[in-house]
C-alpha cells in the first residue's frame, strides 16, 4: 500500500491508503459540490443535458419516489432497458436509499428474464417497451399474466413470489405497471428528514449492485458488489486514463454491463467527467456525438471501433478532440489499435482486463504505454489490487514468462454470488484470491498477457456466453440426443457460437431447425451461428468429452467465421 498521494487523488478525496470507504451517494454529492454547473450527462441525439446539480436533484426526486412507493433498504431493483436517461438516474437513486440495482442484459428473452427474476428474488422491475425484435412488455404479460388482472400495489405471483412492483420507463400507461410520471409524483410524500434518515442507515460495505454473469462456471449468477468495490475500481480506471473534470466521455457501451456502469460511469463520476451517452450502439451516432460534443474519451469493444473506422462517412467527422478511452472485451488487433491512435487521435487509449467478480478491472494499460503493450498485454495491476499467475494444480505463484491461471485479491473482489455459497467458494479461495479461470503470462514488469481459458467460456463481442447454459437449453429440444457447444474464432466478434448436435435415432434435424428453436427464447448472441450434425463426440479413454478437439474441428469447418 502506498504512503503518498498524487495531486489527482488528493483533489478527488483518495488518501494515502488508496482506498476510500464512501457510498455512491456521498461521492455524487462531492462531485456536485465541486462542479455544480458543469455538464454531467448529455445525449447528443436529443434535447437532454443535465449539470451535476440538475442530475443530483433528479436522482433525489426519483429516490424519494421509490421510497414513497415502499422500496425498502436492501430491496432489489432490476432494470431491463437500453441506455435511456432514467437508467443512469436509477443507478444512483437506488444507491441513495440502500436498494440494490440489478442490471439486466438487454438481449435477454423469456427463459433468461424468468430465471433472473426468480433467482435474484427481485422485488422491483423497471422496463422499456422492448429492444430490437424483443418485446419486453409482451414478455412480461406472458410470464406474469397477473399484471393484467391485479390492481397495482397488490401484485401477487406464484411464479415470482418476491416481485411487488413493475414500472415502465416512460410516460405511457400500461396495465399493471406504474409510469415514471406517477413514480416521480410520489416524491413529495417523503420528507427531507425521512430521506436523510434512510441515507444515514447506509454503509460503504453494503451491496449496491448485482450484475448477472455466467462467471467462470455454470448458469448466470448474481455478482454482489459493494459501494467500496465499484467506486474505488472506477476511480482507479479513470486515473489510468488521466481523466479530469475537463474530459468528456462518449459511452456507447451498454450500462447493464460492467463496462458501462463501472468502467464508464464510476470513472466519470469520481472525476467529474461529462458523460455523453448513446442509447444503443450506432457508429454514425457515436461519430456525431464525438464530433458535436468534442469528446476526449471513447469506450468500446474492438468491434465497435472497427465499425466506426470502416464506416463510409468516417471522413466527414472530426475526431481531433479524442485523447483517451478504453478498449476491452476481447483482444485488440494491432492494425485496429494503430488506426485508433492515428486516424481517431486517441493516442492515450487504454486496454482493461478483469471479471465482473472483480468489480471488474484487475489490470489496465497506462496512457504512456507503447503500442506493443497496448496490443500484446492487458496492462498491469491497478493500485491496491494484487494480481498474480499461479499453477492451476498447486495454486503456487509461478515465475514470469510462465503460463498459469490469473488470480486477483483486493478491495475489488465481490461479496459473492447471490444465494450461491458453493459457487462462491469455488472461485474465491481461503486466502481471498479470486480465480479467474483465465490463463495468462506475466512479464518481469508485471504486464499481463491473456493466453487462453481454463474453462470453456465463449466471449462474443465482449459478451460472456457459457456453453453449458446453451447446451442445457438445447437439451430440451425433442430431436436432440446430445449437444456440445464451443467457440469458433471470428474476425468480427472474437468468437461465434457453434453447436455439435447428435440427433435422436431416426430423427433428421436441419441446422436451421435448431436455430429456430432458440429464437425468442434465448438471447440472440447465444444462438449458435453454426450447427454441425455428428454421430458421436471425441472422448478420452475415461469417457470425458474432448472439447478442444471439437473446437479444432469447428475452426477447420468454419475458417471464415
Tab-separated table of C-alpha atoms in Angstrom, residues 135-552:
chain	number	residue	atom	x	y	z
A	135	UNK	CA	-40.958	-7.236	-26.850
A	136	UNK	CA	-40.279	-6.624	-23.146
A	137	UNK	CA	-43.866	-5.671	-22.382
A	138	UNK	CA	-45.255	-8.679	-24.210
A	139	UNK	CA	-42.778	-10.937	-22.456
A	140	UNK	CA	-43.800	-9.648	-19.025
A	141	UNK	CA	-47.510	-10.125	-19.749
A	142	UNK	CA	-46.695	-13.650	-20.940
A	143	UNK	CA	-44.678	-14.740	-17.901
A	144	UNK	CA	-46.602	-12.593	-15.400
A	145	UNK	CA	-50.261	-12.601	-16.536
A	146	UNK	CA	-51.266	-11.263	-13.117
A	147	UNK	CA	-50.181	-7.817	-14.349
A	148	UNK	CA	-53.322	-7.652	-16.461
A	149	UNK	CA	-55.650	-8.749	-13.685
A	150	UNK	CA	-54.425	-7.494	-10.309
A	151	UNK	CA	-54.504	-3.840	-9.256
A	152	UNK	CA	-51.151	-2.116	-8.928
A	153	UNK	CA	-49.838	-2.358	-5.422
A	154	UNK	CA	-51.473	-5.756	-4.973
A	155	UNK	CA	-49.263	-7.805	-7.283
A	156	UNK	CA	-49.086	-11.455	-6.225
A	157	UNK	CA	-47.465	-14.168	-8.324
A	158	UNK	CA	-46.713	-17.798	-7.514
A	159	UNK	CA	-44.073	-17.821	-10.246
A	160	UNK	CA	-42.366	-14.694	-8.891
A	161	UNK	CA	-43.335	-14.601	-5.212
A	162	UNK	CA	-40.950	-11.758	-4.331
A	163	UNK	CA	-41.965	-9.358	-7.111
A	164	UNK	CA	-44.011	-6.421	-5.784
A	165	UNK	CA	-43.886	-3.710	-8.438
A	166	UNK	CA	-43.267	-3.297	-12.156
A	167	UNK	CA	-42.501	0.147	-13.596
A	168	UNK	CA	-42.439	1.448	-17.152
A	169	UNK	CA	-39.533	3.752	-18.002
A	170	UNK	CA	-41.630	6.304	-19.833
A	171	UNK	CA	-44.766	8.458	-19.611
A	172	UNK	CA	-47.071	5.858	-21.203
A	173	UNK	CA	-49.524	3.926	-19.054
A	174	UNK	CA	-49.662	0.143	-19.282
A	175	UNK	CA	-51.945	-2.180	-17.384
A	176	UNK	CA	-50.381	-3.279	-14.116
A	177	UNK	CA	-47.310	-1.032	-14.458
A	178	UNK	CA	-46.504	2.278	-12.808
A	179	UNK	CA	-45.338	5.008	-15.202
A	180	UNK	CA	-42.402	7.308	-14.488
A	181	UNK	CA	-44.602	10.417	-14.041
A	182	UNK	CA	-46.636	8.515	-11.455
A	183	UNK	CA	-43.495	7.439	-9.625
A	184	UNK	CA	-41.970	10.917	-9.614
A	185	UNK	CA	-45.251	12.445	-8.461
A	186	UNK	CA	-44.914	10.425	-5.252
A	187	UNK	CA	-41.620	12.096	-4.272
A	188	UNK	CA	-43.148	14.910	-2.133
A	189	UNK	CA	-44.694	12.261	0.117
A	190	UNK	CA	-41.221	11.577	1.549
A	191	UNK	CA	-39.842	14.425	3.663
A	192	UNK	CA	-36.225	15.531	3.541
A	193	UNK	CA	-35.740	14.236	7.088
A	194	UNK	CA	-37.045	10.797	6.139
A	195	UNK	CA	-34.765	10.779	3.112
A	196	UNK	CA	-31.709	11.749	5.173
A	197	UNK	CA	-32.586	9.176	7.852
A	198	UNK	CA	-32.578	6.472	5.197
A	199	UNK	CA	-29.171	7.595	3.925
A	200	UNK	CA	-27.791	7.580	7.461
A	201	UNK	CA	-28.514	3.833	7.580
A	202	UNK	CA	-26.203	3.088	4.653
A	203	UNK	CA	-22.622	1.812	4.857
A	204	UNK	CA	-19.883	1.726	2.188
A	205	UNK	CA	-19.642	-2.042	2.588
A	206	UNK	CA	-23.318	-2.534	1.676
A	207	UNK	CA	-24.180	-4.329	-1.543
A	208	UNK	CA	-25.251	-1.711	-4.088
A	209	UNK	CA	-25.168	-3.643	-7.335
A	210	UNK	CA	-25.923	-7.134	-8.622
A	211	UNK	CA	-24.622	-7.873	-12.088
A	212	UNK	CA	-25.566	-11.174	-13.668
A	213	UNK	CA	-22.764	-13.019	-15.353
A	214	UNK	CA	-22.024	-16.535	-16.422
A	215	UNK	CA	-18.877	-16.160	-14.335
A	216	UNK	CA	-16.305	-18.923	-14.614
A	217	UNK	CA	-18.779	-21.818	-14.483
A	218	UNK	CA	-22.460	-22.582	-14.867
A	219	UNK	CA	-25.603	-20.547	-15.293
A	220	UNK	CA	-25.789	-16.771	-14.773
A	221	UNK	CA	-25.044	-15.760	-11.213
A	222	UNK	CA	-25.748	-12.517	-9.390
A	223	UNK	CA	-22.394	-10.934	-8.566
A	224	UNK	CA	-22.856	-8.884	-5.385
A	225	UNK	CA	-20.791	-5.682	-5.458
A	226	UNK	CA	-20.466	-3.002	-2.785
A	227	UNK	CA	-20.043	0.777	-2.870
A	228	UNK	CA	-16.364	0.255	-1.973
A	229	UNK	CA	-15.929	-2.271	-4.775
A	230	UNK	CA	-17.154	-0.218	-7.702
A	231	UNK	CA	-16.295	3.318	-6.553
A	232	UNK	CA	-12.650	2.549	-5.913
A	233	UNK	CA	-12.379	0.471	-9.062
A	234	UNK	CA	-13.990	3.247	-11.105
A	235	UNK	CA	-11.626	5.843	-9.665
A	236	UNK	CA	-8.539	3.782	-10.483
A	237	UNK	CA	-9.821	3.112	-14.009
A	238	UNK	CA	-10.207	6.858	-14.511
A	239	UNK	CA	-6.733	7.527	-13.120
A	240	UNK	CA	-5.232	5.175	-15.711
A	241	UNK	CA	-6.752	7.411	-18.396
A	242	UNK	CA	-5.752	10.622	-16.571
A	243	UNK	CA	-9.372	11.756	-16.520
A	244	UNK	CA	-10.278	15.183	-15.150
A	245	UNK	CA	-13.353	17.382	-14.875
A	246	UNK	CA	-12.425	18.838	-18.277
A	247	UNK	CA	-12.862	15.497	-20.069
A	248	UNK	CA	-15.970	14.441	-21.970
A	249	UNK	CA	-16.542	10.699	-22.260
A	250	UNK	CA	-18.574	9.097	-25.061
A	251	UNK	CA	-20.315	5.969	-23.718
A	252	UNK	CA	-21.833	3.730	-26.424
A	253	UNK	CA	-21.325	0.534	-24.397
A	254	UNK	CA	-24.389	-0.844	-22.540
A	255	UNK	CA	-24.968	0.315	-18.984
A	256	UNK	CA	-26.227	-3.146	-17.990
A	257	UNK	CA	-22.660	-4.390	-18.469
A	258	UNK	CA	-19.842	-3.578	-16.033
A	259	UNK	CA	-18.117	-1.856	-18.976
A	260	UNK	CA	-20.840	0.776	-18.911
A	261	UNK	CA	-21.913	1.116	-15.277
A	262	UNK	CA	-18.434	0.847	-13.705
A	263	UNK	CA	-15.604	1.443	-16.209
A	264	UNK	CA	-17.501	4.385	-17.670
A	265	UNK	CA	-19.965	5.781	-15.121
A	266	UNK	CA	-17.916	5.262	-11.953
A	267	UNK	CA	-14.749	6.568	-13.605
A	268	UNK	CA	-16.655	9.653	-14.771
A	269	UNK	CA	-18.469	10.424	-11.516
A	270	UNK	CA	-15.310	10.093	-9.410
A	271	UNK	CA	-13.516	12.582	-11.692
A	272	UNK	CA	-16.320	14.999	-12.579
A	273	UNK	CA	-16.071	13.923	-16.230
A	274	UNK	CA	-19.036	14.676	-18.507
A	275	UNK	CA	-20.867	11.563	-19.722
A	276	UNK	CA	-22.040	11.674	-23.343
A	277	UNK	CA	-24.299	8.659	-23.728
A	278	UNK	CA	-25.515	6.746	-26.760
A	279	UNK	CA	-28.723	4.764	-26.148
A	280	UNK	CA	-27.708	1.806	-28.316
A	281	UNK	CA	-24.531	1.454	-30.306
A	282	UNK	CA	-24.697	3.029	-33.750
A	283	UNK	CA	-21.397	4.006	-35.399
A	284	UNK	CA	-22.913	7.087	-37.041
A	285	UNK	CA	-24.326	8.328	-33.738
A	286	UNK	CA	-21.024	7.649	-31.982
A	287	UNK	CA	-19.130	9.680	-34.587
A	288	UNK	CA	-21.654	12.511	-34.403
A	289	UNK	CA	-21.505	12.532	-30.585
A	290	UNK	CA	-17.703	12.671	-30.508
A	291	UNK	CA	-17.641	15.443	-33.110
A	292	UNK	CA	-20.532	17.550	-31.790
A	293	UNK	CA	-19.679	17.250	-28.082
A	294	UNK	CA	-15.876	17.386	-28.555
A	295	UNK	CA	-15.423	14.167	-26.619
A	296	UNK	CA	-11.965	13.437	-25.257
A	297	UNK	CA	-12.576	9.784	-24.344
A	298	UNK	CA	-14.325	6.944	-26.158
A	299	UNK	CA	-15.254	3.489	-24.856
A	300	UNK	CA	-15.942	0.327	-26.828
A	301	UNK	CA	-15.148	-3.277	-27.616
A	302	UNK	CA	-12.857	-3.735	-30.650
A	303	UNK	CA	-15.812	-4.482	-32.952
A	304	UNK	CA	-17.290	-1.059	-32.119
A	305	UNK	CA	-14.069	0.731	-33.017
A	306	UNK	CA	-13.842	-1.323	-36.240
A	307	UNK	CA	-17.431	-0.354	-37.148
A	308	UNK	CA	-16.556	3.331	-36.716
A	309	UNK	CA	-13.274	3.109	-38.624
A	310	UNK	CA	-14.886	1.205	-41.518
A	311	UNK	CA	-17.945	3.462	-41.780
A	312	UNK	CA	-18.226	5.153	-45.194
A	313	UNK	CA	-18.866	8.514	-43.505
A	314	UNK	CA	-15.868	8.319	-41.167
A	315	UNK	CA	-14.018	11.075	-43.017
A	316	UNK	CA	-16.835	13.577	-42.526
A	317	UNK	CA	-16.395	13.744	-38.734
A	318	UNK	CA	-13.768	15.461	-36.599
A	319	UNK	CA	-12.063	13.201	-34.047
A	320	UNK	CA	-9.280	15.609	-33.143
A	321	UNK	CA	-10.699	16.143	-29.642
A	322	UNK	CA	-10.163	12.486	-28.695
A	323	UNK	CA	-7.305	11.672	-26.364
A	324	UNK	CA	-8.068	8.524	-24.397
A	325	UNK	CA	-10.693	5.894	-23.611
A	326	UNK	CA	-10.895	2.161	-23.095
A	327	UNK	CA	-10.949	-0.748	-25.499
A	328	UNK	CA	-11.864	-4.004	-23.757
A	329	UNK	CA	-13.910	-7.182	-24.058
A	330	UNK	CA	-11.636	-9.067	-26.451
A	331	UNK	CA	-8.069	-8.790	-27.781
A	332	UNK	CA	-7.345	-5.738	-29.908
A	333	UNK	CA	-5.678	-6.366	-33.290
A	334	UNK	CA	-2.525	-4.307	-33.777
A	335	UNK	CA	-3.850	-2.803	-37.032
A	336	UNK	CA	-7.020	-1.605	-35.283
A	337	UNK	CA	-5.121	-0.046	-32.382
A	338	UNK	CA	-2.819	1.735	-34.804
A	339	UNK	CA	-5.811	3.215	-36.657
A	340	UNK	CA	-7.480	4.296	-33.400
A	341	UNK	CA	-4.304	6.136	-32.476
A	342	UNK	CA	-3.540	7.582	-35.934
A	343	UNK	CA	-6.954	8.194	-37.515
A	344	UNK	CA	-9.032	8.810	-34.372
A	345	UNK	CA	-6.308	10.703	-32.490
A	346	UNK	CA	-6.784	8.593	-29.337
A	347	UNK	CA	-3.074	8.311	-28.642
A	348	UNK	CA	-3.678	7.628	-24.939
A	349	UNK	CA	-6.275	4.865	-25.400
A	350	UNK	CA	-6.035	2.126	-22.741
A	351	UNK	CA	-6.811	-1.598	-22.520
A	352	UNK	CA	-8.514	-3.066	-19.438
A	353	UNK	CA	-8.966	-6.643	-18.237
A	354	UNK	CA	-10.954	-8.228	-15.461
A	355	UNK	CA	-14.082	-10.063	-14.397
A	356	UNK	CA	-17.437	-8.858	-13.145
A	357	UNK	CA	-16.489	-10.646	-9.916
A	358	UNK	CA	-13.529	-8.231	-9.613
A	359	UNK	CA	-15.684	-5.080	-9.901
A	360	UNK	CA	-14.455	-5.653	-12.735
A	361	UNK	CA	-10.949	-4.374	-13.617
A	362	UNK	CA	-7.798	-6.075	-12.356
A	363	UNK	CA	-5.247	-4.763	-14.858
A	364	UNK	CA	-5.084	-1.829	-17.245
A	365	UNK	CA	-2.537	-0.266	-19.560
A	366	UNK	CA	-1.491	3.320	-18.894
A	367	UNK	CA	-1.715	6.268	-21.270
A	368	UNK	CA	2.041	6.299	-21.942
A	369	UNK	CA	2.408	2.571	-22.659
A	370	UNK	CA	3.752	1.731	-26.101
A	371	UNK	CA	1.832	0.044	-28.936
A	372	UNK	CA	3.270	-3.383	-28.109
A	373	UNK	CA	1.956	-3.291	-24.559
A	374	UNK	CA	-1.387	-1.883	-25.704
A	375	UNK	CA	-1.904	-4.771	-28.104
A	376	UNK	CA	0.018	-7.712	-26.672
A	377	UNK	CA	-0.856	-7.228	-22.984
A	378	UNK	CA	-3.811	-6.159	-20.852
A	379	UNK	CA	-1.657	-3.895	-18.730
A	380	UNK	CA	-0.549	-4.213	-15.123
A	381	UNK	CA	-2.408	-4.411	-11.835
A	382	UNK	CA	-4.351	-1.397	-10.623
A	383	UNK	CA	-3.093	0.190	-7.389
A	384	UNK	CA	-4.275	-1.559	-4.206
A	385	UNK	CA	-5.000	-4.758	-6.159
A	386	UNK	CA	-2.835	-7.890	-6.210
A	387	UNK	CA	-2.662	-9.898	-9.435
A	388	UNK	CA	-0.501	-12.956	-9.942
A	389	UNK	CA	-0.236	-16.043	-12.147
A	390	UNK	CA	-0.359	-19.411	-10.404
A	391	UNK	CA	-0.044	-23.090	-11.208
A	392	UNK	CA	-3.668	-24.261	-11.722
A	393	UNK	CA	-2.918	-27.538	-9.919
A	394	UNK	CA	-0.986	-26.317	-6.868
A	395	UNK	CA	-2.084	-22.686	-6.599
A	396	UNK	CA	1.535	-21.596	-6.198
A	397	UNK	CA	2.814	-18.457	-7.923
A	398	UNK	CA	4.930	-19.249	-10.961
A	399	UNK	CA	7.889	-17.336	-12.464
A	400	UNK	CA	7.480	-14.522	-15.028
A	401	UNK	CA	7.093	-15.770	-18.576
A	402	UNK	CA	5.300	-18.954	-17.480
A	403	UNK	CA	1.675	-19.682	-18.331
A	404	UNK	CA	-0.761	-20.256	-15.478
A	405	UNK	CA	-4.104	-19.154	-14.051
A	406	UNK	CA	-4.676	-15.460	-13.348
A	407	UNK	CA	-5.827	-14.747	-9.782
A	408	UNK	CA	-6.627	-11.481	-8.023
A	409	UNK	CA	-7.053	-10.219	-4.452
A	410	UNK	CA	-8.008	-6.823	-3.023
A	411	UNK	CA	-10.790	-4.358	-2.219
A	412	UNK	CA	-12.373	-5.101	-5.605
A	413	UNK	CA	-13.333	-8.737	-5.031
A	414	UNK	CA	-17.099	-9.347	-4.903
A	415	UNK	CA	-19.015	-10.222	-1.743
A	416	UNK	CA	-20.071	-13.396	-3.517
A	417	UNK	CA	-22.740	-14.837	-5.793
A	418	UNK	CA	-26.297	-14.225	-4.601
A	419	UNK	CA	-27.693	-17.328	-2.873
A	420	UNK	CA	-24.863	-19.470	-4.265
A	421	UNK	CA	-22.352	-20.125	-1.456
A	422	UNK	CA	-20.866	-23.235	-3.061
A	423	UNK	CA	-20.242	-21.447	-6.355
A	424	UNK	CA	-18.700	-18.517	-4.440
A	425	UNK	CA	-16.346	-20.860	-2.573
A	426	UNK	CA	-15.347	-22.465	-5.863
A	427	UNK	CA	-13.885	-19.196	-7.234
A	428	UNK	CA	-12.626	-17.395	-4.088
A	429	UNK	CA	-10.127	-19.450	-2.110
A	430	UNK	CA	-9.429	-19.414	1.612
A	431	UNK	CA	-6.833	-16.653	1.248
A	432	UNK	CA	-9.206	-14.345	-0.626
A	433	UNK	CA	-7.838	-14.926	-4.133
A	434	UNK	CA	-10.389	-14.790	-6.935
A	435	UNK	CA	-9.626	-17.467	-9.507
A	436	UNK	CA	-10.375	-16.066	-12.960
A	437	UNK	CA	-10.357	-19.299	-14.951
A	438	UNK	CA	-8.197	-17.419	-17.491
A	439	UNK	CA	-4.709	-18.473	-18.491
A	440	UNK	CA	-2.060	-15.790	-18.704
A	441	UNK	CA	1.615	-14.941	-18.735
A	442	UNK	CA	3.100	-12.058	-16.724
A	443	UNK	CA	6.397	-10.444	-17.645
A	444	UNK	CA	9.068	-9.142	-15.297
A	445	UNK	CA	7.478	-5.680	-15.229
A	446	UNK	CA	4.072	-7.000	-14.159
A	447	UNK	CA	2.409	-6.701	-17.570
A	448	UNK	CA	-0.102	-9.483	-18.165
A	449	UNK	CA	-0.993	-11.237	-21.424
A	450	UNK	CA	-4.118	-13.411	-21.552
A	451	UNK	CA	-3.351	-16.630	-23.419
A	452	UNK	CA	-6.454	-18.777	-23.027
A	453	UNK	CA	-9.121	-20.062	-20.668
A	454	UNK	CA	-9.161	-22.954	-18.236
A	455	UNK	CA	-12.879	-23.211	-18.780
A	456	UNK	CA	-14.840	-23.117	-21.993
A	457	UNK	CA	-16.364	-19.638	-21.842
A	458	UNK	CA	-17.150	-18.081	-25.201
A	459	UNK	CA	-16.676	-14.315	-25.478
A	460	UNK	CA	-18.641	-12.903	-28.390
A	461	UNK	CA	-18.286	-9.171	-28.928
A	462	UNK	CA	-17.420	-8.652	-25.268
A	463	UNK	CA	-20.380	-10.716	-24.002
A	464	UNK	CA	-19.723	-13.834	-21.919
A	465	UNK	CA	-21.557	-16.942	-23.135
A	466	UNK	CA	-21.231	-20.112	-21.103
A	467	UNK	CA	-21.628	-23.215	-23.297
A	468	UNK	CA	-23.379	-25.214	-20.573
A	469	UNK	CA	-26.221	-22.676	-20.477
A	470	UNK	CA	-26.818	-23.023	-24.241
A	471	UNK	CA	-26.392	-26.789	-24.063
A	472	UNK	CA	-28.955	-27.126	-21.265
A	473	UNK	CA	-31.486	-25.200	-23.301
A	474	UNK	CA	-30.840	-27.228	-26.469
A	475	UNK	CA	-31.275	-30.445	-24.488
A	476	UNK	CA	-34.975	-29.534	-24.187
A	477	UNK	CA	-35.416	-29.877	-27.965
A	478	UNK	CA	-37.117	-33.230	-28.620
A	479	UNK	CA	-34.968	-34.290	-31.574
A	480	UNK	CA	-31.627	-33.741	-29.806
A	481	UNK	CA	-29.944	-36.652	-28.002
A	482	UNK	CA	-26.752	-34.831	-27.036
A	483	UNK	CA	-25.111	-31.483	-27.740
A	484	UNK	CA	-21.801	-29.765	-27.124
A	485	UNK	CA	-21.262	-26.036	-27.652
A	486	UNK	CA	-17.874	-24.453	-28.400
A	487	UNK	CA	-16.488	-21.163	-29.641
A	488	UNK	CA	-15.225	-20.594	-33.175
A	489	UNK	CA	-12.705	-17.779	-33.801
A	490	UNK	CA	-14.342	-14.800	-35.539
A	491	UNK	CA	-12.672	-11.744	-37.040
A	492	UNK	CA	-15.686	-9.572	-36.262
A	493	UNK	CA	-16.802	-10.745	-32.814
A	494	UNK	CA	-13.768	-12.549	-31.428
A	495	UNK	CA	-15.772	-15.778	-31.228
A	496	UNK	CA	-19.033	-17.215	-32.572
A	497	UNK	CA	-21.165	-19.999	-31.072
A	498	UNK	CA	-21.019	-23.442	-32.664
A	499	UNK	CA	-23.187	-26.417	-31.594
A	500	UNK	CA	-22.271	-30.020	-32.319
A	501	UNK	CA	-25.533	-31.990	-32.198
A	502	UNK	CA	-26.190	-35.742	-32.014
A	503	UNK	CA	-29.817	-36.228	-33.167
A	504	UNK	CA	-32.036	-38.911	-31.661
A	505	UNK	CA	-32.184	-42.154	-33.568
A	506	UNK	CA	-34.416	-41.874	-36.617
A	507	UNK	CA	-34.642	-38.078	-36.368
A	508	UNK	CA	-33.355	-35.891	-39.198
A	509	UNK	CA	-32.517	-32.409	-37.981
A	510	UNK	CA	-31.502	-29.393	-40.038
A	511	UNK	CA	-29.277	-26.655	-38.570
A	512	UNK	CA	-31.976	-24.032	-39.160
A	513	UNK	CA	-34.446	-26.044	-37.076
A	514	UNK	CA	-32.042	-25.855	-34.133
A	515	UNK	CA	-31.630	-22.098	-34.552
A	516	UNK	CA	-35.408	-21.643	-34.894
A	517	UNK	CA	-35.872	-23.492	-31.591
A	518	UNK	CA	-33.683	-20.859	-29.917
A	519	UNK	CA	-35.206	-17.725	-31.455
A	520	UNK	CA	-37.274	-15.735	-28.990
A	521	UNK	CA	-36.238	-17.996	-26.104
A	522	UNK	CA	-32.561	-17.229	-25.517
A	523	UNK	CA	-30.552	-14.099	-26.314
A	524	UNK	CA	-29.659	-13.640	-29.960
A	525	UNK	CA	-25.919	-13.676	-29.159
A	526	UNK	CA	-26.256	-17.187	-27.654
A	527	UNK	CA	-27.999	-18.721	-30.679
A	528	UNK	CA	-25.481	-20.973	-32.473
A	529	UNK	CA	-24.364	-19.414	-35.730
A	530	UNK	CA	-23.029	-22.812	-36.732
A	531	UNK	CA	-24.727	-26.171	-36.151
A	532	UNK	CA	-22.979	-29.432	-37.019
A	533	UNK	CA	-24.761	-32.818	-37.001
A	534	UNK	CA	-22.494	-35.629	-35.764
A	535	UNK	CA	-22.816	-39.287	-34.751
A	536	UNK	CA	-20.531	-39.031	-31.713
A	537	UNK	CA	-18.120	-36.785	-29.807
A	538	UNK	CA	-14.367	-37.326	-29.403
A	539	UNK	CA	-13.790	-38.939	-25.992
A	540	UNK	CA	-10.892	-39.723	-23.681
A	541	UNK	CA	-10.241	-43.263	-22.504
A	542	UNK	CA	-12.092	-42.418	-19.290
A	543	UNK	CA	-15.157	-41.265	-21.216
A	544	UNK	CA	-14.687	-37.491	-20.970
A	545	UNK	CA	-15.626	-35.374	-23.988
A	546	UNK	CA	-12.608	-33.693	-25.573
A	547	UNK	CA	-13.962	-30.210	-26.205
A	548	UNK	CA	-10.648	-28.974	-27.506
A	549	UNK	CA	-10.982	-31.406	-30.422
A	550	UNK	CA	-14.455	-30.043	-31.149
A	551	UNK	CA	-13.023	-26.508	-31.167
A	552	UNK	CA	-10.319	-27.629	-33.581
